[in-house]
PDB file of N, CA, C and O in Angstrom:
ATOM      1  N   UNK K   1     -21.915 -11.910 -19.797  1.00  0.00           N
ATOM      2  CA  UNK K   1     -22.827 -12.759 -20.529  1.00  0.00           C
ATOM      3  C   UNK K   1     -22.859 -14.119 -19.824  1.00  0.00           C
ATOM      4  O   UNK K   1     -21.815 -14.560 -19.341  1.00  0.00           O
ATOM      5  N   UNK K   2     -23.837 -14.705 -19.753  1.00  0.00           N
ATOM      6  CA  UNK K   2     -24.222 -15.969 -19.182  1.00  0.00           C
ATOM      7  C   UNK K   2     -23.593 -17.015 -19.584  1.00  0.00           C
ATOM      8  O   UNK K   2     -23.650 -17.133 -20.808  1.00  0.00           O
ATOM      9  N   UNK K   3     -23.016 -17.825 -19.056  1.00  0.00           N
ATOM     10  CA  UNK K   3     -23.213 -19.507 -19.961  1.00  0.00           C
ATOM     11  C   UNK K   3     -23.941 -20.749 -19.059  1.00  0.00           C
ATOM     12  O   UNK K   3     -23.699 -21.193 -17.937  1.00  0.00           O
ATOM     13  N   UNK K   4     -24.860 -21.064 -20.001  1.00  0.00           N
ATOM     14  CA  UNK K   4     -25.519 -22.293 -19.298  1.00  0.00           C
ATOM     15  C   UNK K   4     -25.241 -23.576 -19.652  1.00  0.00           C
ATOM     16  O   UNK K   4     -25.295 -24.008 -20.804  1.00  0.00           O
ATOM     17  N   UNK K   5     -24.927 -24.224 -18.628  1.00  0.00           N
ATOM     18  CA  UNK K   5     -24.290 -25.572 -19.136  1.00  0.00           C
ATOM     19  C   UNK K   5     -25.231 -26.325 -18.736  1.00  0.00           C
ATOM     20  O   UNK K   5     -25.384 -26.451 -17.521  1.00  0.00           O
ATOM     21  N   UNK K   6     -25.718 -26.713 -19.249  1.00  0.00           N
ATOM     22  CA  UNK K   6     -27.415 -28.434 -19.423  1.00  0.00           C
ATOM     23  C   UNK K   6     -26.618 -29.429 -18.809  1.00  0.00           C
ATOM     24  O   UNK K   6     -27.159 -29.951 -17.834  1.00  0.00           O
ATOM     25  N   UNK K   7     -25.280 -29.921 -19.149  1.00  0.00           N
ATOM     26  CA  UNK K   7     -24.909 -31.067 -19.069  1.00  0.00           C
ATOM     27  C   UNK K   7     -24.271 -31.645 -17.735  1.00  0.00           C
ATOM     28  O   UNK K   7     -23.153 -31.339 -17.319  1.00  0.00           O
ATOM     29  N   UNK K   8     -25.268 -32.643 -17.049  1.00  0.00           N
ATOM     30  CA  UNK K   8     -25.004 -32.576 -15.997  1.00  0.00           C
ATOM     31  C   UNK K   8     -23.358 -32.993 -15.141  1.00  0.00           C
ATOM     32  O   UNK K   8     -22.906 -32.651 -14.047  1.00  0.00           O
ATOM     33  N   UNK K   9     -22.822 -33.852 -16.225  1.00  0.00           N
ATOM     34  CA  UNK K   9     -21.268 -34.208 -16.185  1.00  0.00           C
ATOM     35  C   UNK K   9     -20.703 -33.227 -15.877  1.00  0.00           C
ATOM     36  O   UNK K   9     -20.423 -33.017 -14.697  1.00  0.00           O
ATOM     37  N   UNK K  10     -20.292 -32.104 -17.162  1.00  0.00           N
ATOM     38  CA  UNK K  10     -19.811 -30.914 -17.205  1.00  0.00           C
ATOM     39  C   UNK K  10     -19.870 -30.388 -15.835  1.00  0.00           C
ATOM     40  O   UNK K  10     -18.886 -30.461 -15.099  1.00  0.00           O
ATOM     41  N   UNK K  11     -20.776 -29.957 -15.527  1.00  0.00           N
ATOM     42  CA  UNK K  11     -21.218 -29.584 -14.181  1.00  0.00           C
ATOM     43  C   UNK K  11     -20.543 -29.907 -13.147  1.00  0.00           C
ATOM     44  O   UNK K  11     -19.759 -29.135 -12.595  1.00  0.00           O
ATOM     45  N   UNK K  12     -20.938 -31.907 -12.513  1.00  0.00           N
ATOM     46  CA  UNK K  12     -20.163 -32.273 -11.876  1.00  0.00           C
ATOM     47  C   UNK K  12     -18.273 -32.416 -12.225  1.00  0.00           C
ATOM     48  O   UNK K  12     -17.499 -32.769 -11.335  1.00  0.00           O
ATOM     49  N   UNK K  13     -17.826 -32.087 -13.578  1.00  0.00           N
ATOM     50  CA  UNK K  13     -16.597 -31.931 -13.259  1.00  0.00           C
ATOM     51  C   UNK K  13     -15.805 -30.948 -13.349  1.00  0.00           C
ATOM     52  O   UNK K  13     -14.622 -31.101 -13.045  1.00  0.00           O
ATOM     53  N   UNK K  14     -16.466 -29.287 -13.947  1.00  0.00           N
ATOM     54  CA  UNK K  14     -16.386 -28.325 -13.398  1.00  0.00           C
ATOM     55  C   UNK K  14     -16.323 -28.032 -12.048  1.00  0.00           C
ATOM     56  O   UNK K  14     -15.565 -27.154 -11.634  1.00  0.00           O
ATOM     57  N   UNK K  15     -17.186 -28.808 -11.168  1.00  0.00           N
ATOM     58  CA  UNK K  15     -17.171 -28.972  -9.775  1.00  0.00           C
ATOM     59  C   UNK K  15     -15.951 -29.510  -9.204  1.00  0.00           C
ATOM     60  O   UNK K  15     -15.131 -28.877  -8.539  1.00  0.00           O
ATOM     61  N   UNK K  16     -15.908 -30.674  -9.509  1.00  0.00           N
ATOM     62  CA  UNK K  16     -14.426 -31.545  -8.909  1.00  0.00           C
ATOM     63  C   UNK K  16     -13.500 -30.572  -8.891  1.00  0.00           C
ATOM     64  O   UNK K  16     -13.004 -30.492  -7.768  1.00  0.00           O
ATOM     65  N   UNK K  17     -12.773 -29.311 -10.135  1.00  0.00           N
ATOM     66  CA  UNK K  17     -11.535 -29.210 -11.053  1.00  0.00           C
ATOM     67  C   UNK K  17     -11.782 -27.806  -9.581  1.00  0.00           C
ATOM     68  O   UNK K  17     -10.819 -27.173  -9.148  1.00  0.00           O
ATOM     69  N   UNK K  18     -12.950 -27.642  -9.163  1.00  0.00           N
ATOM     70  CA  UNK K  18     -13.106 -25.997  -8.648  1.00  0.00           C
ATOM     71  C   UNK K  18     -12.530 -26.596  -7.023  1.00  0.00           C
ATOM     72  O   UNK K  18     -11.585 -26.193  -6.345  1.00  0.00           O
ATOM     73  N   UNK K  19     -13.298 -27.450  -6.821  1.00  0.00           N
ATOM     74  CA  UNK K  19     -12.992 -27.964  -5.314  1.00  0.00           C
ATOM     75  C   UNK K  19     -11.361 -28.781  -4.978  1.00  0.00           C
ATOM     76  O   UNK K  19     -11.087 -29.196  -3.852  1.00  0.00           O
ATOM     77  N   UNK K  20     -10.647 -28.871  -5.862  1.00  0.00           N
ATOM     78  CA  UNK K  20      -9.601 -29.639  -5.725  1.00  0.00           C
ATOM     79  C   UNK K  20      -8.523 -28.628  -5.979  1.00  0.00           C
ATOM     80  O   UNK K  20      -7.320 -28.781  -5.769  1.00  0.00           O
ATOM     81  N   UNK K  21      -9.646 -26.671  -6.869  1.00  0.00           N
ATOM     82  CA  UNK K  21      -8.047 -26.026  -6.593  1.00  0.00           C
ATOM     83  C   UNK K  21      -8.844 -24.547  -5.571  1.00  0.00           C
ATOM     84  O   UNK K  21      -8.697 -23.326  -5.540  1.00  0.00           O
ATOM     85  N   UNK K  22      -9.694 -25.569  -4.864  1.00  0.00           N
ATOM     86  CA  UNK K  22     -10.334 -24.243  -4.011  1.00  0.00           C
ATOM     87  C   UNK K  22     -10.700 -22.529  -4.802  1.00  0.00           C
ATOM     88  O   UNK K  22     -10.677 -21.345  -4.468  1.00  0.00           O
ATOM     89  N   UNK K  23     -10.905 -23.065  -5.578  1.00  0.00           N
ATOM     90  CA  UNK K  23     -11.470 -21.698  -6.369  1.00  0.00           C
ATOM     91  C   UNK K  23     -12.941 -22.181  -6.808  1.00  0.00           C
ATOM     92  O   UNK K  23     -13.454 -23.264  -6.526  1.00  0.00           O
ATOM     93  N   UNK K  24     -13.554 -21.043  -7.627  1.00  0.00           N
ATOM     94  CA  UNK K  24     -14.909 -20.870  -7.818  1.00  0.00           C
ATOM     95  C   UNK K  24     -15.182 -21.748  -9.209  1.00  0.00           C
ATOM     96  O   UNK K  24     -14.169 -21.850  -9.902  1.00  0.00           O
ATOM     97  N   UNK K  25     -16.139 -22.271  -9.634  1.00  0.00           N
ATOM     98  CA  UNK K  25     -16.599 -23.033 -10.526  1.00  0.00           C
ATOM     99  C   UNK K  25     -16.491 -22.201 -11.770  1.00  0.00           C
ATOM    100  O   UNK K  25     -16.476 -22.831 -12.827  1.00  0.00           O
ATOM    101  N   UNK K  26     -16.400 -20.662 -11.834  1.00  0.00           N
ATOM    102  CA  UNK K  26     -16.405 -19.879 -12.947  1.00  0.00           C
ATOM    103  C   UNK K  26     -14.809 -19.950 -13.169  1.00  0.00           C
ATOM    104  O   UNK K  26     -14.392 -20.238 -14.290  1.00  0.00           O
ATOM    105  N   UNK K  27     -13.951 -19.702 -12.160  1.00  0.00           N
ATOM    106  CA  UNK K  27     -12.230 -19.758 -12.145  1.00  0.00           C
ATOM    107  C   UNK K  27     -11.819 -20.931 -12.739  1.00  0.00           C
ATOM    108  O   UNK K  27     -10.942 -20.936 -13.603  1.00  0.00           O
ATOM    109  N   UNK K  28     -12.575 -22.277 -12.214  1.00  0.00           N
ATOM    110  CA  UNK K  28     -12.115 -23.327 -12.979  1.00  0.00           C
ATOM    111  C   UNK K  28     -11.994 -23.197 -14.651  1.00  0.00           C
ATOM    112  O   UNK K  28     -11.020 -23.113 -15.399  1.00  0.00           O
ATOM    113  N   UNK K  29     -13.822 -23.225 -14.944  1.00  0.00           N
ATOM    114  CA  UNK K  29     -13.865 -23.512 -16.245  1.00  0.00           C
ATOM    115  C   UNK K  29     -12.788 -22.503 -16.948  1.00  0.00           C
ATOM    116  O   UNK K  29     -12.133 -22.907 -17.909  1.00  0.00           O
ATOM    117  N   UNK K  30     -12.643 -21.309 -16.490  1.00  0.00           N
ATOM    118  CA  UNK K  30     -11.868 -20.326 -17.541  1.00  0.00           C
ATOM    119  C   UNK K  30     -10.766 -20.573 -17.209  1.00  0.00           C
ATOM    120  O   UNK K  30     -10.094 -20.046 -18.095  1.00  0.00           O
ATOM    121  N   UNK K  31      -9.851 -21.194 -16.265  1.00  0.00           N
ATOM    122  CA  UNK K  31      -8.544 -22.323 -16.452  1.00  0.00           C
ATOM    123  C   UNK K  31      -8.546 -23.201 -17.404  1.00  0.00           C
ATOM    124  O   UNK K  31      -7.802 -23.049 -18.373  1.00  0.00           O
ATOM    125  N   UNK K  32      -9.461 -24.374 -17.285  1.00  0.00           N
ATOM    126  CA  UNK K  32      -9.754 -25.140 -18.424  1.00  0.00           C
ATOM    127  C   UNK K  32      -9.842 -24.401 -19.857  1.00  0.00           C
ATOM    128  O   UNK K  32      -9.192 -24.749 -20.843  1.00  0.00           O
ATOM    129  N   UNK K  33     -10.528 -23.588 -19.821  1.00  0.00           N
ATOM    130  CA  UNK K  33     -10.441 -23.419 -21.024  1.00  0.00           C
ATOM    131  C   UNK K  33      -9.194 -22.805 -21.436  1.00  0.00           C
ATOM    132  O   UNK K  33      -8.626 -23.210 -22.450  1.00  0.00           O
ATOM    133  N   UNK K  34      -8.705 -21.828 -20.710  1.00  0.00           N
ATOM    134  CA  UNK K  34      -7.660 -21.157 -21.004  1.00  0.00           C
ATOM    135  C   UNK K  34      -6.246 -22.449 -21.427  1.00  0.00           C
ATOM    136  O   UNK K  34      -5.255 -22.344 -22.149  1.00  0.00           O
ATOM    137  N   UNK K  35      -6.631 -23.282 -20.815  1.00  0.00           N
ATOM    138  CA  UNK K  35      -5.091 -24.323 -20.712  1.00  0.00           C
ATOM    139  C   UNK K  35      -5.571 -25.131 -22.267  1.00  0.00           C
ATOM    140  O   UNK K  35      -4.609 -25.694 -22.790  1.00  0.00           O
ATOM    141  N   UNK K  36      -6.549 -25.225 -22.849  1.00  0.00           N
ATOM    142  CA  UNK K  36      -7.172 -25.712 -23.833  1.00  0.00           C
ATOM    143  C   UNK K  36      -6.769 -24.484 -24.959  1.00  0.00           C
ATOM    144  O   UNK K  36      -5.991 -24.796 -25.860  1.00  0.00           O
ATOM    145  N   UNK K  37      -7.140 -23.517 -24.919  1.00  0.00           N
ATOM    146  CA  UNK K  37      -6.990 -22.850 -26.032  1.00  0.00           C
ATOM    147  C   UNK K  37      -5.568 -22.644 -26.318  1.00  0.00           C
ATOM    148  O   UNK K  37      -5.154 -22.462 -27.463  1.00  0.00           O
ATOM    149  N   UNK K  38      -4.655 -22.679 -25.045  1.00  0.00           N
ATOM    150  CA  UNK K  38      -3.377 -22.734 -25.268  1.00  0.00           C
ATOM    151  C   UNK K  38      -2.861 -23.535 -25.873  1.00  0.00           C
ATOM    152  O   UNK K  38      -1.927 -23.157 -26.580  1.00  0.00           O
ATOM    153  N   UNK K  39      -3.326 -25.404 -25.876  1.00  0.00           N
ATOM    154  CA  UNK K  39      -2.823 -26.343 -26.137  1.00  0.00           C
ATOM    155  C   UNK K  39      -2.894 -26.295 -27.661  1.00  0.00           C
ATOM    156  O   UNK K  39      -1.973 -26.403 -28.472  1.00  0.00           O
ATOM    157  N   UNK K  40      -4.586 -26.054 -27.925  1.00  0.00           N
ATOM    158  CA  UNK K  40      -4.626 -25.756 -29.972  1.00  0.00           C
ATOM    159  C   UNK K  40      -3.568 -24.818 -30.403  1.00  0.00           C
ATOM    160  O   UNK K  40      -2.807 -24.972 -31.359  1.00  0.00           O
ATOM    161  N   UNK K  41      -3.636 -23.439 -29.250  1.00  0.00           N
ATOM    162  CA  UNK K  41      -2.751 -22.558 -30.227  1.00  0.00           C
ATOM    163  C   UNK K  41      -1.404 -23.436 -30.890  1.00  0.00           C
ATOM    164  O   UNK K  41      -1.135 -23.512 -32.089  1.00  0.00           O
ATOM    165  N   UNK K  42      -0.609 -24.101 -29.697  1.00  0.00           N
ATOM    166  CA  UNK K  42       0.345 -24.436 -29.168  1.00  0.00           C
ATOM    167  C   UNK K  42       0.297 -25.361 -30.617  1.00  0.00           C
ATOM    168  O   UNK K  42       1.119 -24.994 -31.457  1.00  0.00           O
ATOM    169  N   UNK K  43      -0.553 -26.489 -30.990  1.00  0.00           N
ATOM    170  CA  UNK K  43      -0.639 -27.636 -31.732  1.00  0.00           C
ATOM    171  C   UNK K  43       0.018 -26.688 -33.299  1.00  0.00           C
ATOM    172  O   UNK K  43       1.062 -26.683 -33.953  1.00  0.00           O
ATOM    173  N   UNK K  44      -1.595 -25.832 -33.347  1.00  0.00           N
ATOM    174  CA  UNK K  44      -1.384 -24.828 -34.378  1.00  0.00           C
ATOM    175  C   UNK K  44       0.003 -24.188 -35.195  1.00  0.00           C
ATOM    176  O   UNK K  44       0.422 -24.090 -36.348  1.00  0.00           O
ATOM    177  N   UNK K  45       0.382 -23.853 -33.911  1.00  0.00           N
ATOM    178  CA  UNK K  45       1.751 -23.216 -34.621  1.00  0.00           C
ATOM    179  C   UNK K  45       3.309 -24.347 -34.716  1.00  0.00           C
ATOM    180  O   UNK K  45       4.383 -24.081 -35.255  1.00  0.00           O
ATOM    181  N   UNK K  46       2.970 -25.402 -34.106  1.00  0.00           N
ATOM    182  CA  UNK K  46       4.332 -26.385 -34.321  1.00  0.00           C
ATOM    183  C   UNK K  46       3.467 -27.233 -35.913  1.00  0.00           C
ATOM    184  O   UNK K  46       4.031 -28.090 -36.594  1.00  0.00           O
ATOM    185  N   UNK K  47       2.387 -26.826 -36.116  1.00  0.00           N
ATOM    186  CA  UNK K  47       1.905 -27.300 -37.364  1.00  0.00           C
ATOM    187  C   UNK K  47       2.477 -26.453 -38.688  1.00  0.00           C
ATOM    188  O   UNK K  47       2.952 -26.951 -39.708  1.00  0.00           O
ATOM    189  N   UNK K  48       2.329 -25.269 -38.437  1.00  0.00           N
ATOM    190  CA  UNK K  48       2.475 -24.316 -39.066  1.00  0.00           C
ATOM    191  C   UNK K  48       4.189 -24.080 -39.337  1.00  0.00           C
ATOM    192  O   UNK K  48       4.617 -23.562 -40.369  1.00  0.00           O
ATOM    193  N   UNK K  49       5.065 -24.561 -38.213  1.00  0.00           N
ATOM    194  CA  UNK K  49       6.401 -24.408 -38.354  1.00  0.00           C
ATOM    195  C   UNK K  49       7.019 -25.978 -38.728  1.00  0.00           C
ATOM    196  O   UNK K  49       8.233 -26.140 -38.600  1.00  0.00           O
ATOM    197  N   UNK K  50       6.055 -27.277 -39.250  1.00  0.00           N
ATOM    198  CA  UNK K  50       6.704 -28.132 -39.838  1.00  0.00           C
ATOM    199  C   UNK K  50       6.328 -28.031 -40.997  1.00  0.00           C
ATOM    200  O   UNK K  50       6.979 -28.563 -41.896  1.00  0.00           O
ATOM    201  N   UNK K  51       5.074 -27.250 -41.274  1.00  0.00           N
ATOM    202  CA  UNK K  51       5.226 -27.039 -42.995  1.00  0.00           C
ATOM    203  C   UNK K  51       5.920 -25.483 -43.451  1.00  0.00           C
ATOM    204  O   UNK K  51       5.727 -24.932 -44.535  1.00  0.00           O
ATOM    205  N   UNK K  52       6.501 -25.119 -42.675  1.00  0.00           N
ATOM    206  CA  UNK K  52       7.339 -24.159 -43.182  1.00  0.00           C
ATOM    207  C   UNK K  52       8.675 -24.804 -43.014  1.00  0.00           C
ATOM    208  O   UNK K  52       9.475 -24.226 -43.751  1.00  0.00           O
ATOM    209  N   UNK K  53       9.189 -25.685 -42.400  1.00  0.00           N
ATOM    210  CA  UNK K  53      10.117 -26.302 -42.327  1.00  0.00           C
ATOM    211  C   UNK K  53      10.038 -27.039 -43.992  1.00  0.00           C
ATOM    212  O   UNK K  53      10.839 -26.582 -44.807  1.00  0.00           O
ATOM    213  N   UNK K  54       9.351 -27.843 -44.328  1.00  0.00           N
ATOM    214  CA  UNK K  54       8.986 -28.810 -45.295  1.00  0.00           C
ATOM    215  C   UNK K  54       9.152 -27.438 -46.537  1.00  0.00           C
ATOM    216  O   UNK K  54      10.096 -27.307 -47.316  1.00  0.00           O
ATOM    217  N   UNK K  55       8.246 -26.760 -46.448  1.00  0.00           N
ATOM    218  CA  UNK K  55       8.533 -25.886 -47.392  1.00  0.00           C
ATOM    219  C   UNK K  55       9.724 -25.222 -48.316  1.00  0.00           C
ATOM    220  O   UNK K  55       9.729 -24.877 -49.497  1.00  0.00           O
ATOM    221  N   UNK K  56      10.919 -25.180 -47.093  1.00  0.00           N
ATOM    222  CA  UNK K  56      12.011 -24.610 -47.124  1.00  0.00           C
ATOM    223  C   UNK K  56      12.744 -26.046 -47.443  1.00  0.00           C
ATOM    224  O   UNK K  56      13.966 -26.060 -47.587  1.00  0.00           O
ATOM    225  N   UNK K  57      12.173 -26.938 -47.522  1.00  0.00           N
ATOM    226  CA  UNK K  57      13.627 -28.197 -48.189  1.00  0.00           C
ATOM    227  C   UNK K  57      13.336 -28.290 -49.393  1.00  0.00           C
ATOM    228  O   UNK K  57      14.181 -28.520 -50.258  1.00  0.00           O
ATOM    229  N   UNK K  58      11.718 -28.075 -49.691  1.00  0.00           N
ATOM    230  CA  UNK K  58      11.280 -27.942 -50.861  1.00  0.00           C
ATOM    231  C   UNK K  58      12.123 -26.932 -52.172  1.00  0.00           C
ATOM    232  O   UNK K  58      12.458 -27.024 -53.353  1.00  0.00           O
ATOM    233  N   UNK K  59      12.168 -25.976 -51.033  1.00  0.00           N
ATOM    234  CA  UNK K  59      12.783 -24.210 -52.133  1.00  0.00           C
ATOM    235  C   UNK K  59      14.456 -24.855 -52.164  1.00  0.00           C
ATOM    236  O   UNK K  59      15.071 -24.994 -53.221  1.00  0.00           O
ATOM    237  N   UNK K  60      14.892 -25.122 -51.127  1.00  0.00           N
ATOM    238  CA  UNK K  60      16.111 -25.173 -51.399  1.00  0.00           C
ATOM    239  C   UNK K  60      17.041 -26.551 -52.465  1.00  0.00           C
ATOM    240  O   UNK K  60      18.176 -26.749 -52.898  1.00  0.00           O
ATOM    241  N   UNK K  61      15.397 -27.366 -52.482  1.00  0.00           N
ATOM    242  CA  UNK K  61      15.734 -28.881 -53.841  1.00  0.00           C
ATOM    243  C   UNK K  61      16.519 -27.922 -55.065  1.00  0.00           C
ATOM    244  O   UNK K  61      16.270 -26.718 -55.121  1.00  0.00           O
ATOM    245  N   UNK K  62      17.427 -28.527 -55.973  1.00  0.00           N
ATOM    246  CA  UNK K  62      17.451 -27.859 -57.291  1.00  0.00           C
ATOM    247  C   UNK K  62      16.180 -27.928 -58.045  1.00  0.00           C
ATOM    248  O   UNK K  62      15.127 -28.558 -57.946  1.00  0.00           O
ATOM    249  N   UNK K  63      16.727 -26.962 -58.903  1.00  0.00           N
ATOM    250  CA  UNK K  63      14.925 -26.724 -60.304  1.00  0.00           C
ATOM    251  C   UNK K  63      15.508 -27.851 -61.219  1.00  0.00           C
ATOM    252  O   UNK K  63      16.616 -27.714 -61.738  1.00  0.00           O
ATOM    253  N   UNK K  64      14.707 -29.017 -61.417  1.00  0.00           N
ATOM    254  CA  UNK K  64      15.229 -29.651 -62.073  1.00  0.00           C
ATOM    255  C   UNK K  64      14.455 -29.878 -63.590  1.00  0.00           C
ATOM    256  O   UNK K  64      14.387 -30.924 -64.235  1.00  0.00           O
ATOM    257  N   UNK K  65      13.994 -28.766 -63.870  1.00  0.00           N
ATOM    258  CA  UNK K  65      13.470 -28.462 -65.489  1.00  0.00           C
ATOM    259  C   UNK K  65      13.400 -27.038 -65.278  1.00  0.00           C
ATOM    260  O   UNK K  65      12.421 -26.494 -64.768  1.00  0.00           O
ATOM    261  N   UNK K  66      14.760 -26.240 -65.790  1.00  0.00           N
ATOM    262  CA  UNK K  66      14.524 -24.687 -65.155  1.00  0.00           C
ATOM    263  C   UNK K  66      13.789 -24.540 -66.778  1.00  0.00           C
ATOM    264  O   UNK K  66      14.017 -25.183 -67.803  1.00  0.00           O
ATOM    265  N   UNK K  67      12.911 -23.508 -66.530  1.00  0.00           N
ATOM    266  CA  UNK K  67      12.115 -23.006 -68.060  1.00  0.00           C
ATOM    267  C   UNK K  67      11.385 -23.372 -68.476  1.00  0.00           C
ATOM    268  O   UNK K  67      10.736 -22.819 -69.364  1.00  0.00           O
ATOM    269  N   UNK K  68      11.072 -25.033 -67.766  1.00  0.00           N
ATOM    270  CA  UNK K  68       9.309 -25.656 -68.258  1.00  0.00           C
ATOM    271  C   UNK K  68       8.479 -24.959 -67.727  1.00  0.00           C
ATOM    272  O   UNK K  68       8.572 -24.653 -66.538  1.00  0.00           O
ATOM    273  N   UNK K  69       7.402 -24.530 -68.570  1.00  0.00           N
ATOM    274  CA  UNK K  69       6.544 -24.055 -68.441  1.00  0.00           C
ATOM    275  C   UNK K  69       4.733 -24.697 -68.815  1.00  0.00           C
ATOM    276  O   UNK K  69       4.734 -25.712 -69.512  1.00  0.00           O
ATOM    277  N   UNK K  70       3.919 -24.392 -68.576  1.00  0.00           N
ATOM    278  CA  UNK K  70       2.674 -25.271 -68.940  1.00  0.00           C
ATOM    279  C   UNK K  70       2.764 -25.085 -70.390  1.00  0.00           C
ATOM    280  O   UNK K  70       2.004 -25.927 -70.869  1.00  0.00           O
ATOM    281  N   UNK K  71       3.382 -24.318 -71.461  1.00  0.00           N
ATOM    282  CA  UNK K  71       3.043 -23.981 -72.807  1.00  0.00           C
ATOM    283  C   UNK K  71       4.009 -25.465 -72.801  1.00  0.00           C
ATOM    284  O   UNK K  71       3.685 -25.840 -73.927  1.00  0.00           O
ATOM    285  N   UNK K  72       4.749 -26.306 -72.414  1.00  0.00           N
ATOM    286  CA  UNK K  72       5.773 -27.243 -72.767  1.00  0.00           C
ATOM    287  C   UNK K  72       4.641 -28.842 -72.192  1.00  0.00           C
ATOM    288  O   UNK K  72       5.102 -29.983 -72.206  1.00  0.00           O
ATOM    289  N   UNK K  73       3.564 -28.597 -71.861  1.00  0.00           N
ATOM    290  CA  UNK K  73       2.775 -29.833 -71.919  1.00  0.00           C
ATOM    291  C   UNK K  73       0.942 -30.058 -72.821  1.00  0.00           C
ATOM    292  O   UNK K  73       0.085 -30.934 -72.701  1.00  0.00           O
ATOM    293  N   UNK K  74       1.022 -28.692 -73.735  1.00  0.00           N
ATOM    294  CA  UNK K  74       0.029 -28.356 -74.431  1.00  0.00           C
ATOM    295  C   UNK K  74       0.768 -28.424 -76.030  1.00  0.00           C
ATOM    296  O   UNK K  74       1.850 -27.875 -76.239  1.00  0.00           O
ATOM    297  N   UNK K  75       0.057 -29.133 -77.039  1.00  0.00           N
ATOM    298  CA  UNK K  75       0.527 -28.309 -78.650  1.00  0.00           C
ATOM    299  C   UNK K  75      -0.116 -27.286 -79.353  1.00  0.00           C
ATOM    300  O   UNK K  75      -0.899 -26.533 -78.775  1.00  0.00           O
ATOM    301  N   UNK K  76       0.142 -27.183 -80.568  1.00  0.00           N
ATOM    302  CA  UNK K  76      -0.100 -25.390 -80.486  1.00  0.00           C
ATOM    303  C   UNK K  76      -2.013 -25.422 -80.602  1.00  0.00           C
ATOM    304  O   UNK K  76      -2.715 -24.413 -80.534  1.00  0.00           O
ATOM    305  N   UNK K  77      -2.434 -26.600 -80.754  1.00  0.00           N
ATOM    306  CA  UNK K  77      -3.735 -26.653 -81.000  1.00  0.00           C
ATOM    307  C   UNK K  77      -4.482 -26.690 -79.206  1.00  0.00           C
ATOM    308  O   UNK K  77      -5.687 -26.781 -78.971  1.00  0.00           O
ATOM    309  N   UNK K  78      -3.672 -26.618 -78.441  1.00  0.00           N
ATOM    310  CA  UNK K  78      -4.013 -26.377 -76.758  1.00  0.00           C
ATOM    311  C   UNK K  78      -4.519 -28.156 -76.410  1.00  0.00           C
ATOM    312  O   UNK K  78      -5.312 -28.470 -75.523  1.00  0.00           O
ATOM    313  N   UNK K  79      -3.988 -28.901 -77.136  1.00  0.00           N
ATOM    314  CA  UNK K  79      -4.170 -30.441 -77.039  1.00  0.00           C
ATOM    315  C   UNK K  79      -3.017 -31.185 -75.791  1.00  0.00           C
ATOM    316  O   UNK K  79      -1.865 -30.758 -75.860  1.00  0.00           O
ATOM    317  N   UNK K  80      -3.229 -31.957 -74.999  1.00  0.00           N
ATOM    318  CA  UNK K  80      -2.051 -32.284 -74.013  1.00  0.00           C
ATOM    319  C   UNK K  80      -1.290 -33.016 -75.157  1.00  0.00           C
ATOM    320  O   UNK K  80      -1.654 -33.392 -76.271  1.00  0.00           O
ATOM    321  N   UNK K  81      -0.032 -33.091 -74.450  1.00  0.00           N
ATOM    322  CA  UNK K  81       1.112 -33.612 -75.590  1.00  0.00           C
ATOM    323  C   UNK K  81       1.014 -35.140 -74.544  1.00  0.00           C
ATOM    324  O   UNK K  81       0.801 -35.191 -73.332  1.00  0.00           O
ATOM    325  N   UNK K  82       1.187 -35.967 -75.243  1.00  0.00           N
ATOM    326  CA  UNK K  82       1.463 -37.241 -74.659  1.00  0.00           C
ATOM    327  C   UNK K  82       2.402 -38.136 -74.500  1.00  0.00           C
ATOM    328  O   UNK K  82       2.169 -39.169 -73.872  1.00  0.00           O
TER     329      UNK K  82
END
């Protein structure tokens, strides 16, 4: 499948990235991109392992109202208790 790039920058620095590692302008961009999609994955999952980190200090806090439940901030008329 094709890709057309309009933009004449792009272009010229697709060009530079191809001529500076002697490969083809198609080799570049799919380096670039490849080193890019790596970097999100990369972001992605140290994101994903500080809120599982966070998570787990969370679980391991004590329960410090074991047995409250939402029926313990409603009265029997389903009114908030204040």
């Amino acid at each position: 499948m094709p890709l057309y790039i309009r933009d004449d920058r792009v272009k010229e620095l697709a060009g530079q990235v191809a001529a500076l590692e002697r490969s083809t302008v198609t080799d570049a961009v799919r380096g670039a991109l490849a080193l890019r999609l790596q970097q999100l994955q990369d972001a992605r999952d140290e994101r994903r392992r500080q809120i599982d980190e966070l998570l787990a200090k969370f679980d391991a806090e004590p329960d410090l109202a074991p047995g409250f439940t939402d029926k313990d901030l409603y009265d029997e008329n389903g009114d908030p208790i204040a």
